[in-house]
């Protein structure tokens, strides 16, 4: 191996070539980031700048008018509060339900664990279109169409992908502490509450971030279930910027910036956990 | 109470939320959807059993075929492009340069942007006159098309917008690249193998299980594609626009339209099952073919 190492080292590119490698990487990042730049730049442009051909990279005059107009044209804060309400409750539901189920799948020795794991995995593969209509009919029968219940309740009953993710994490944790607690006569729930939950914190945080981003960005469910404009989340509220014949691009982009920021902020905070979580589902 | 019995009860109790959720939101809906698919059902009257009518009606429904064709066209272009771009991007991100975690996060960022924001943002960038895409094309001497107004350009627009969120797949490839055994590359380097030979005989086979999984995941996503074309074609909040010449009408959009605009719940349920069967059939074909190209590590 030492010989191989030597040969490989000798064949390595010289230092200046290695330095240039950053260029294609930066190029890749620029391509993916450019739309963000357009969003930001448009949000701060005056109308004349927005409708200039060819488009300018930066505003010639920077203005906050679009943000003012955005608050003026739609009940932005109301929609933001609605979105936050739905996302917050969904996250709460996920935190309460998913670790419980994951624990039953990973650390309790009972005959149901294996078949239930299969069911969780199969459920992840079912196209949502198949269940969409009967679920709508259930809520319709309960008189809950036009309320937030259809957007929030499912999270309290566990999301298969997040259950699976936390389960994978728990499986990799050694069971000694849990066994010790059981031998000491702690009840199953006490063991869960005081030992499993603290251990599983990284996985639970990841699941919470996933759930928040999903609820925050969800389009289809609010579209199906919310009818009263008072209740709109931002996802469906933004359409108000589209007029009969024209689109208020400036205010729309300003609202888009504000709508994106919370999810962006949360993602950057939990970036490491989050990216780990994405690979968990796919590689293990 | 025996320990086994206690454990079984504890298991049931802890799994209870999912068991209830599975019953209400999965098991019952699957059964109900199967039943509705054999009925004529408009939400206001009780479902009326019509046998296989809904299924046979699809064969003669012109919009059904338009929607299916559009969806398949998007799938056969979108899936390979996603895989190639994700794999190439992962190689770039894997280069030994400083700041890799930052670059990785930036490439993933579009995936956490609200899909509505992405949709409207691309609608703006693809604007024929004022958009940046056509501006960049004009810089290299190409007269950009009317992306969202010419029927033959709307599908590239949808694929382009969808590719912006390919970062998730890229990150999975990046994680997989780190698992490729280094000594293989070293041995290959001693043998004087060039980068293509190394990729073809080391990287590609090692990544092939991940590729199989990603092909299937992306395939399922494209066959169900709804929100991106919906947003690009949107002309009213609650109504499915189909884009110029119905060029953006996808299968899931037509299904949604049948269910919630026309209230043809029975027909829409039948369409959902056909979509499931199409997905299953294509997935099985890919899984069977994968024996030829997926390297499972034991051979």
XYZ file of C-alpha atoms in Angstrom:
583
model
C 0.000 0.000 0.000
C 2.865 2.335 0.785
C 4.105 2.021 -2.788
C 0.627 2.716 -4.138
C 0.347 5.743 -1.894
C 3.589 7.072 -3.216
C 2.577 6.608 -6.817
C -0.809 8.173 -6.258
C 0.761 11.091 -4.455
C 3.215 11.646 -7.278
C 0.371 11.578 -9.798
C -1.575 14.164 -7.860
C -2.206 17.449 -9.597
C 0.134 20.330 -8.710
C -1.031 22.903 -6.223
C -2.191 25.565 -8.696
C -4.352 23.020 -10.532
C -5.939 22.028 -7.232
C -6.718 25.675 -6.540
C -8.528 26.026 -9.868
C -10.830 23.144 -8.969
C -12.960 25.531 -7.001
C -14.129 27.205 -10.224
C -16.538 24.489 -11.440
C -17.814 24.089 -7.878
C -18.526 27.813 -7.631
C -20.145 27.630 -11.086
C -22.480 24.890 -9.905
C -23.423 26.846 -6.797
C -24.004 30.026 -8.837
C -26.387 28.240 -11.212
C -28.471 26.930 -8.308
C -28.360 30.217 -6.390
C -29.113 32.525 -9.300
C -32.927 32.324 -8.984
C -32.598 33.467 -5.347
C -30.627 36.422 -6.576
C -33.341 37.272 -9.120
C -36.009 37.031 -6.423
C -34.131 39.368 -4.083
C -33.128 41.805 -6.766
C -36.651 42.022 -8.239
C -38.090 42.580 -4.763
C -35.973 45.736 -4.375
C -36.471 47.087 -7.912
C -38.724 49.911 -8.972
C -41.451 49.118 -11.507
C -39.450 50.692 -14.331
C -36.493 48.429 -13.543
C -38.635 45.324 -13.282
C -40.052 45.812 -16.762
C -36.831 46.596 -18.525
C -35.592 44.494 -21.383
C -32.886 43.285 -21.111
C -33.249 42.755 -17.344
C -30.648 44.372 -15.091
C -28.857 42.308 -12.476
C -29.196 44.897 -9.706
C -31.836 47.566 -9.122
C -30.763 50.940 -10.521
C -32.610 52.498 -7.570
C -33.158 50.428 -4.466
C -36.646 50.682 -3.015
C -38.784 49.134 -0.295
C -42.001 50.050 -2.153
C -42.667 46.440 -3.138
C -42.700 45.324 0.465
C -45.074 48.128 1.406
C -47.282 47.228 -1.557
C -47.195 43.552 -0.622
C -48.569 44.298 2.856
C -51.108 46.586 1.232
C -52.421 44.245 -1.449
C -52.841 41.070 0.595
C -53.388 40.480 4.324
C -49.783 39.298 4.519
C -49.465 39.122 8.311
C -52.754 37.264 8.613
C -51.582 34.666 6.048
C -48.224 34.453 7.778
C -49.921 33.836 11.141
C -52.171 31.184 9.569
C -49.188 29.447 7.999
C -47.267 29.597 11.262
C -50.278 28.189 13.142
C -50.633 25.216 10.796
C -46.888 24.522 10.718
C -46.483 24.911 14.478
C -49.299 22.522 15.316
C -48.053 20.005 12.755
C -44.578 20.112 14.276
C -46.075 19.592 17.727
C -48.022 16.604 16.398
C -44.917 15.134 14.811
C -42.850 15.529 17.983
C -45.560 13.879 20.075
C -46.371 10.974 17.777
C -43.384 9.965 15.617
C -40.832 9.177 18.387
C -43.465 7.067 20.207
C -44.066 4.896 17.180
C -40.370 4.809 16.287
C -39.618 3.540 19.803
C -42.195 0.753 19.430
C -40.517 -0.225 16.150
C -36.924 -0.031 17.323
C -36.606 -0.858 21.000
C -39.626 -2.768 22.244
C -39.444 -6.520 21.620
C -42.949 -7.420 20.556
C -44.328 -9.526 17.711
C -45.862 -6.525 15.965
C -42.588 -4.653 15.400
C -41.542 -6.384 12.171
C -44.914 -6.388 10.362
C -45.524 -2.790 11.415
C -42.173 -1.704 10.015
C -43.148 -3.298 6.689
C -46.449 -1.414 6.784
C -44.661 1.888 7.448
C -42.358 1.276 4.473
C -45.204 0.209 2.166
C -47.215 3.268 3.169
C -44.361 5.498 2.028
C -44.731 4.053 -1.468
C -48.474 4.522 -1.880
C -49.353 7.343 -4.321
C -51.217 10.079 -2.425
C -53.734 10.318 -5.274
C -55.187 6.950 -4.260
C -56.116 8.080 -0.757
C -56.750 11.769 -1.547
C -60.439 11.455 -2.473
C -61.628 9.205 0.394
C -59.705 11.349 2.886
C -61.436 14.419 1.486
C -64.774 12.622 1.836
C -64.015 11.731 5.473
C -63.323 15.367 6.336
C -66.297 16.459 4.293
C -68.507 14.018 6.215
C -67.189 15.410 9.504
C -67.933 18.930 8.329
C -64.242 19.784 8.669
C -63.601 21.014 5.124
C -62.871 24.712 5.498
C -61.135 24.222 8.862
C -57.475 23.602 9.685
C -58.157 20.123 11.039
C -57.368 18.255 7.777
C -54.005 20.056 7.595
C -53.010 19.399 11.194
C -54.544 16.195 12.564
C -52.584 13.728 10.363
C -49.298 14.886 11.923
C -50.552 13.827 15.359
C -50.985 10.290 14.039
C -47.426 9.968 12.744
C -45.807 10.466 9.334
C -44.293 7.252 7.913
C -41.092 8.825 6.557
C -40.322 10.601 9.838
C -41.193 7.532 11.923
C -38.772 5.535 9.777
C -36.042 8.149 10.126
C -36.251 8.260 13.927
C -36.492 4.467 14.035
C -33.236 4.179 12.061
C -31.573 6.495 14.544
C -32.852 4.561 17.585
C -31.718 1.226 16.138
C -28.162 2.567 15.961
C -28.233 3.598 19.643
C -26.964 0.925 22.070
C -29.774 -0.453 24.231
C -27.923 -0.743 27.573
C -29.371 2.375 29.184
C -32.864 1.340 28.212
C -32.307 -2.202 29.518
C -30.884 -0.841 32.782
C -33.926 1.353 33.291
C -36.212 -1.589 32.651
C -34.338 -3.775 35.115
C -34.637 -1.003 37.690
C -38.373 -1.395 37.290
C -39.057 1.846 35.426
C -42.318 1.756 33.493
C -42.084 1.628 29.717
C -43.321 5.204 29.459
C -40.899 6.460 32.083
C -38.031 4.814 30.224
C -39.229 6.469 27.028
C -39.673 9.858 28.598
C -36.479 10.161 30.613
C -34.034 8.086 28.546
C -35.162 7.550 24.963
C -36.401 11.063 24.225
C -33.164 12.800 25.324
C -31.045 10.296 23.382
C -33.138 10.697 20.240
C -33.022 14.473 20.302
C -30.967 14.950 17.107
C -33.336 12.720 15.143
C -36.400 14.405 16.621
C -35.043 17.864 15.776
C -34.453 16.704 12.200
C -37.985 15.325 11.990
C -39.381 18.572 13.373
C -37.501 20.625 10.763
C -38.726 18.335 7.971
C -42.302 18.619 9.185
C -42.059 22.390 9.520
C -40.714 22.811 5.997
C -43.368 20.474 4.566
C -46.246 22.243 6.300
C -44.789 25.670 5.615
C -44.455 24.987 1.887
C -47.519 22.752 1.414
C -49.683 23.795 -1.513
C -52.042 20.930 -2.333
C -53.735 20.481 1.051
C -54.523 24.157 1.659
C -55.770 24.283 -1.942
C -58.161 21.391 -1.334
C -59.308 22.213 2.176
C -59.262 25.985 2.724
C -62.118 27.917 1.160
C -62.384 31.147 3.123
C -59.704 33.732 2.169
C -59.454 34.638 5.882
C -57.921 31.219 6.485
C -55.503 31.115 3.564
C -51.927 30.148 4.149
C -49.239 32.035 2.236
C -48.971 29.213 -0.319
C -52.413 29.900 -1.698
C -52.642 33.528 -0.609
C -49.853 34.673 -2.944
C -52.062 34.109 -5.966
C -53.778 37.402 -5.153
C -50.871 39.190 -6.871
C -52.026 37.778 -10.190
C -54.513 40.179 -11.751
C -56.863 39.653 -14.658
C -54.265 40.690 -17.222
C -51.049 41.447 -15.405
C -48.992 40.290 -12.465
C -47.671 42.547 -9.696
C -44.197 41.027 -9.970
C -42.462 43.421 -7.573
C -44.804 42.945 -4.595
C -45.105 39.235 -5.423
C -41.322 38.771 -5.262
C -41.161 40.820 -2.037
C -43.788 38.532 -0.477
C -41.883 35.495 -1.808
C -38.714 36.698 -0.055
C -40.541 37.036 3.256
C -42.284 33.679 2.774
C -38.979 31.914 2.083
C -36.965 33.433 4.941
C -38.351 31.422 7.899
C -37.848 28.063 6.182
C -34.405 29.186 5.044
C -33.419 30.308 8.518
C -34.541 27.070 10.119
C -32.748 25.026 7.489
C -29.476 26.869 7.986
C -29.744 26.366 11.762
C -30.277 22.632 11.476
C -28.360 22.157 8.242
C -26.095 19.353 9.445
C -28.893 17.298 10.974
C -31.101 17.899 7.995
C -28.652 16.798 5.331
C -27.813 13.740 7.412
C -31.531 12.951 7.545
C -31.900 13.054 3.766
C -29.189 10.462 3.297
C -30.572 8.232 6.070
C -33.712 7.512 4.118
C -31.837 6.666 0.967
C -28.658 4.859 1.924
C -29.378 2.718 4.954
C -48.609 -10.438 33.748
C -45.744 -12.057 31.899
C -42.931 -9.977 30.498
C -43.866 -10.950 26.957
C -47.426 -9.914 27.451
C -46.325 -6.639 29.023
C -43.968 -5.956 26.110
C -46.693 -6.676 23.557
C -49.076 -4.306 25.284
C -46.388 -1.624 25.487
C -45.643 -2.078 21.780
C -49.301 -1.671 20.911
C -49.673 1.366 23.135
C -46.627 3.142 21.708
C -47.570 2.315 18.129
C -51.188 3.366 18.725
C -50.997 6.790 17.009
C -49.764 5.219 13.798
C -52.155 2.269 14.037
C -55.084 4.689 14.296
C -53.665 6.944 11.578
C -53.033 3.980 9.314
C -56.584 2.774 9.755
C -58.236 6.128 9.116
C -55.915 7.706 6.552
C -54.482 4.711 4.681
C -56.312 1.396 5.037
C -59.866 2.696 4.871
C -59.146 5.216 2.064
C -57.427 2.542 -0.036
C -60.445 0.261 0.299
C -62.909 3.106 -0.236
C -61.018 4.386 -3.266
C -61.133 0.913 -4.789
C -64.893 0.819 -4.223
C -65.518 4.351 -5.550
C -63.582 3.522 -8.700
C -66.454 1.204 -9.671
C -69.122 3.799 -8.996
C -70.564 6.989 -10.351
C -70.194 9.415 -7.477
C -70.595 13.183 -7.415
C -70.434 13.902 -3.668
C -74.118 14.843 -3.361
C -75.681 11.481 -4.107
C -74.801 8.050 -2.801
C -72.227 6.212 -4.961
C -73.962 4.361 -7.782
C -72.325 1.074 -8.794
C -71.432 1.091 -12.494
C -69.000 -1.834 -12.791
C -65.883 -1.171 -14.848
C -67.420 1.773 -16.730
C -64.938 4.282 -15.310
C -62.029 2.168 -16.496
C -63.404 1.608 -19.990
C -64.337 5.270 -20.294
C -60.663 6.257 -19.942
C -59.822 4.507 -23.206
C -62.092 6.873 -25.117
C -61.311 10.024 -23.125
C -59.154 12.267 -25.264
C -57.985 14.452 -22.357
C -56.963 11.339 -20.435
C -54.559 10.412 -23.240
C -53.251 13.966 -23.542
C -52.577 14.031 -19.791
C -50.925 10.613 -19.830
C -48.753 11.463 -22.842
C -47.674 14.778 -21.298
C -46.774 13.024 -18.053
C -44.793 10.280 -19.767
C -42.904 12.858 -21.864
C -41.977 14.767 -18.699
C -40.922 11.518 -17.022
C -38.681 10.195 -19.778
C -36.858 13.527 -20.056
C -36.919 14.578 -16.412
C -35.744 11.376 -14.729
C -32.559 10.764 -16.776
C -31.648 14.463 -16.604
C -32.120 14.470 -12.817
C -29.892 11.437 -12.409
C -27.135 12.716 -14.712
C -27.113 16.223 -13.220
C -27.269 14.935 -9.640
C -24.403 12.530 -10.241
C -22.251 15.100 -12.043
C -22.995 17.732 -9.397
C -22.104 15.302 -6.617
C -18.716 14.731 -8.263
C -18.098 18.474 -8.338
C -19.166 18.888 -4.709
C -16.868 16.006 -3.793
C -13.784 17.792 -5.128
C -11.367 18.530 -2.285
C -12.016 22.250 -1.949
C -12.589 24.376 1.111
C -16.146 25.271 2.102
C -17.754 22.047 0.964
C -20.528 22.018 3.631
C -21.539 25.534 2.591
C -21.661 24.644 -1.123
C -23.639 21.512 -0.322
C -26.177 23.522 1.660
C -26.505 26.141 -1.103
C -27.226 23.519 -3.750
C -29.866 21.955 -1.513
C -31.480 25.289 -0.653
C -33.957 25.359 -3.594
C -35.538 22.176 -2.196
C -36.732 23.909 0.965
C -38.114 26.955 -0.833
C -41.926 26.922 -0.816
C -42.925 25.296 -4.085
C -45.251 28.211 -4.779
C -42.338 30.636 -4.524
C -40.318 28.434 -6.893
C -43.226 28.278 -9.320
C -43.821 32.022 -9.497
C -40.108 32.782 -9.499
C -39.577 30.543 -12.527
C -42.635 32.000 -14.183
C -40.909 35.341 -13.847
C -37.471 34.142 -15.001
C -39.039 32.378 -17.988
C -40.955 35.506 -18.990
C -40.400 35.929 -22.734
C -39.556 39.631 -22.623
C -38.299 40.447 -19.135
C -36.990 37.102 -17.930
C -33.343 36.260 -17.307
C -33.409 32.904 -19.091
C -34.119 34.459 -22.479
C -31.691 37.269 -21.671
C -28.899 34.747 -21.117
C -29.885 32.912 -24.288
C -29.708 36.184 -26.224
C -26.174 36.739 -24.883
C -25.076 33.611 -26.774
C -27.083 34.654 -29.822
C -30.168 32.526 -29.283
C -33.584 34.074 -29.670
C -35.350 32.581 -26.645
C -38.760 30.955 -27.070
C -42.020 31.905 -25.395
C -41.530 29.293 -22.710
C -44.979 29.401 -21.199
C -46.967 30.430 -24.270
C -45.719 28.088 -26.992
C -47.045 24.543 -26.471
C -43.788 22.881 -27.500
C -41.742 24.826 -24.902
C -43.835 24.366 -21.782
C -42.496 20.906 -20.979
C -38.851 21.986 -21.075
C -39.921 24.811 -18.757
C -41.439 22.339 -16.273
C -38.363 20.097 -16.409
C -36.044 23.084 -15.972
C -37.958 24.241 -12.912
C -38.005 20.725 -11.465
C -34.269 20.308 -12.005
C -33.678 23.325 -9.783
C -34.665 21.093 -6.845
C -32.398 18.185 -7.774
C -30.154 19.026 -4.778
C -31.678 16.294 -2.590
C -30.657 13.590 -5.045
C -27.256 15.249 -5.423
C -26.637 15.140 -1.674
C -27.546 11.466 -1.543
C -25.039 10.790 -4.332
C -22.445 12.863 -2.507
C -22.914 10.747 0.631
C -22.636 7.590 -1.498
C -19.460 8.833 -3.206
C -17.753 9.011 0.174
C -18.356 5.260 0.531
C -16.506 4.335 -2.654
C -13.442 2.357 -1.526
C -10.349 4.538 -2.014
C -7.951 1.649 -2.505
C -9.766 0.749 -5.726
C -8.960 4.176 -7.171
C -5.375 3.844 -6.022
C -5.039 0.453 -7.648
C -6.607 1.806 -10.836
C -4.254 4.775 -10.795
C -1.295 2.399 -10.625
C -2.678 0.572 -13.638
C -2.799 3.910 -15.438
C -6.595 4.023 -15.794
C -7.925 7.374 -16.992
C -10.899 9.144 -15.320
C -13.470 7.623 -17.654
C -12.259 4.090 -17.030
C -12.216 4.764 -13.286
C -15.752 6.144 -13.428
C -17.026 3.328 -15.639
C -15.511 0.466 -13.657
C -15.355 1.769 -10.086
C -17.650 4.728 -9.417
C -20.633 3.723 -11.567
C -20.896 0.144 -10.219
C -20.480 1.309 -6.617
C -23.153 3.961 -7.059
C -25.523 1.684 -8.964
C -27.696 0.641 -5.982
C -28.191 4.326 -5.143
C -28.927 5.038 -8.806
C -31.575 2.317 -8.852
C -33.234 3.774 -5.776
C -33.070 7.340 -7.100
C -34.416 6.343 -10.523
C -37.434 4.796 -8.821
C -37.976 7.709 -6.417
C -37.705 10.279 -9.222
C -39.867 8.185 -11.510
C -42.649 8.071 -8.929
C -42.343 11.824 -8.373
C -42.521 12.617 -12.100
C -45.471 10.312 -12.730
C -47.320 12.196 -9.978
C -46.120 15.659 -11.018
C -48.766 18.222 -10.135
C -47.717 21.395 -8.375
C -45.007 22.624 -10.755
C -47.154 22.496 -13.932
C -50.167 23.674 -11.934
C -48.302 26.825 -10.861
C -46.788 27.507 -14.270
C -50.184 27.134 -15.974
C -52.271 28.734 -13.196
C -54.817 31.263 -14.403
C -57.168 31.069 -11.420
C -56.433 29.963 -7.883
C -58.736 26.986 -7.701
C -58.976 25.920 -11.265
C -56.612 23.701 -13.163
C -55.321 25.532 -16.209
C -53.759 23.251 -18.769
C -51.351 25.687 -20.404
C -51.307 26.510 -24.127
C -52.831 23.694 -26.169
C -53.256 21.615 -22.969
C -49.495 21.063 -23.128
C -49.126 21.270 -19.338
C -52.058 19.046 -18.402
C -50.470 16.231 -16.415
C -52.116 13.058 -15.193
C -52.317 14.220 -11.574
C -53.738 17.588 -12.699
C -56.471 15.953 -14.772
C -57.231 13.637 -11.853
C -57.495 16.636 -9.518
C -59.730 18.414 -12.014
C -62.062 15.421 -12.265
C -62.244 15.088 -8.491
C -62.569 18.678 -7.342
C -63.741 20.705 -10.355
C -66.085 18.235 -12.060
C -66.843 16.278 -8.854
C -66.427 13.012 -10.760
C -65.098 11.238 -7.691
C -65.616 7.748 -9.119
C -63.744 8.476 -12.348
C -60.943 10.230 -10.453
C -60.580 7.234 -8.110
C -60.314 4.900 -11.098
C -57.634 7.204 -12.567
C -55.711 7.031 -9.283
C -55.659 3.239 -9.446
C -54.559 3.251 -13.074
C -51.732 5.627 -12.112
C -50.748 3.265 -9.307
C -50.712 0.297 -11.713
C -48.676 2.222 -14.312
C -46.169 3.199 -11.613
C -45.998 -0.365 -10.353
C -45.509 -1.789 -13.861
C -42.677 0.608 -14.749
C -41.042 0.058 -11.348
C -41.130 -3.711 -11.820
C -39.589 -3.426 -15.289
C -36.781 -1.298 -13.830
C -36.238 -3.680 -10.916
C -36.042 -6.669 -13.259
C -33.654 -4.879 -15.610
C -31.572 -3.786 -12.621
C -30.171 -7.304 -12.298
C -28.110 -6.484 -15.370
C -26.728 -3.142 -14.276
C -26.874 -2.931 -10.484
C -23.812 -4.128 -8.678
C -24.909 -5.579 -5.341
C -21.481 -5.946 -3.782
C -21.633 -9.746 -3.409
C -20.554 -10.566 -6.955
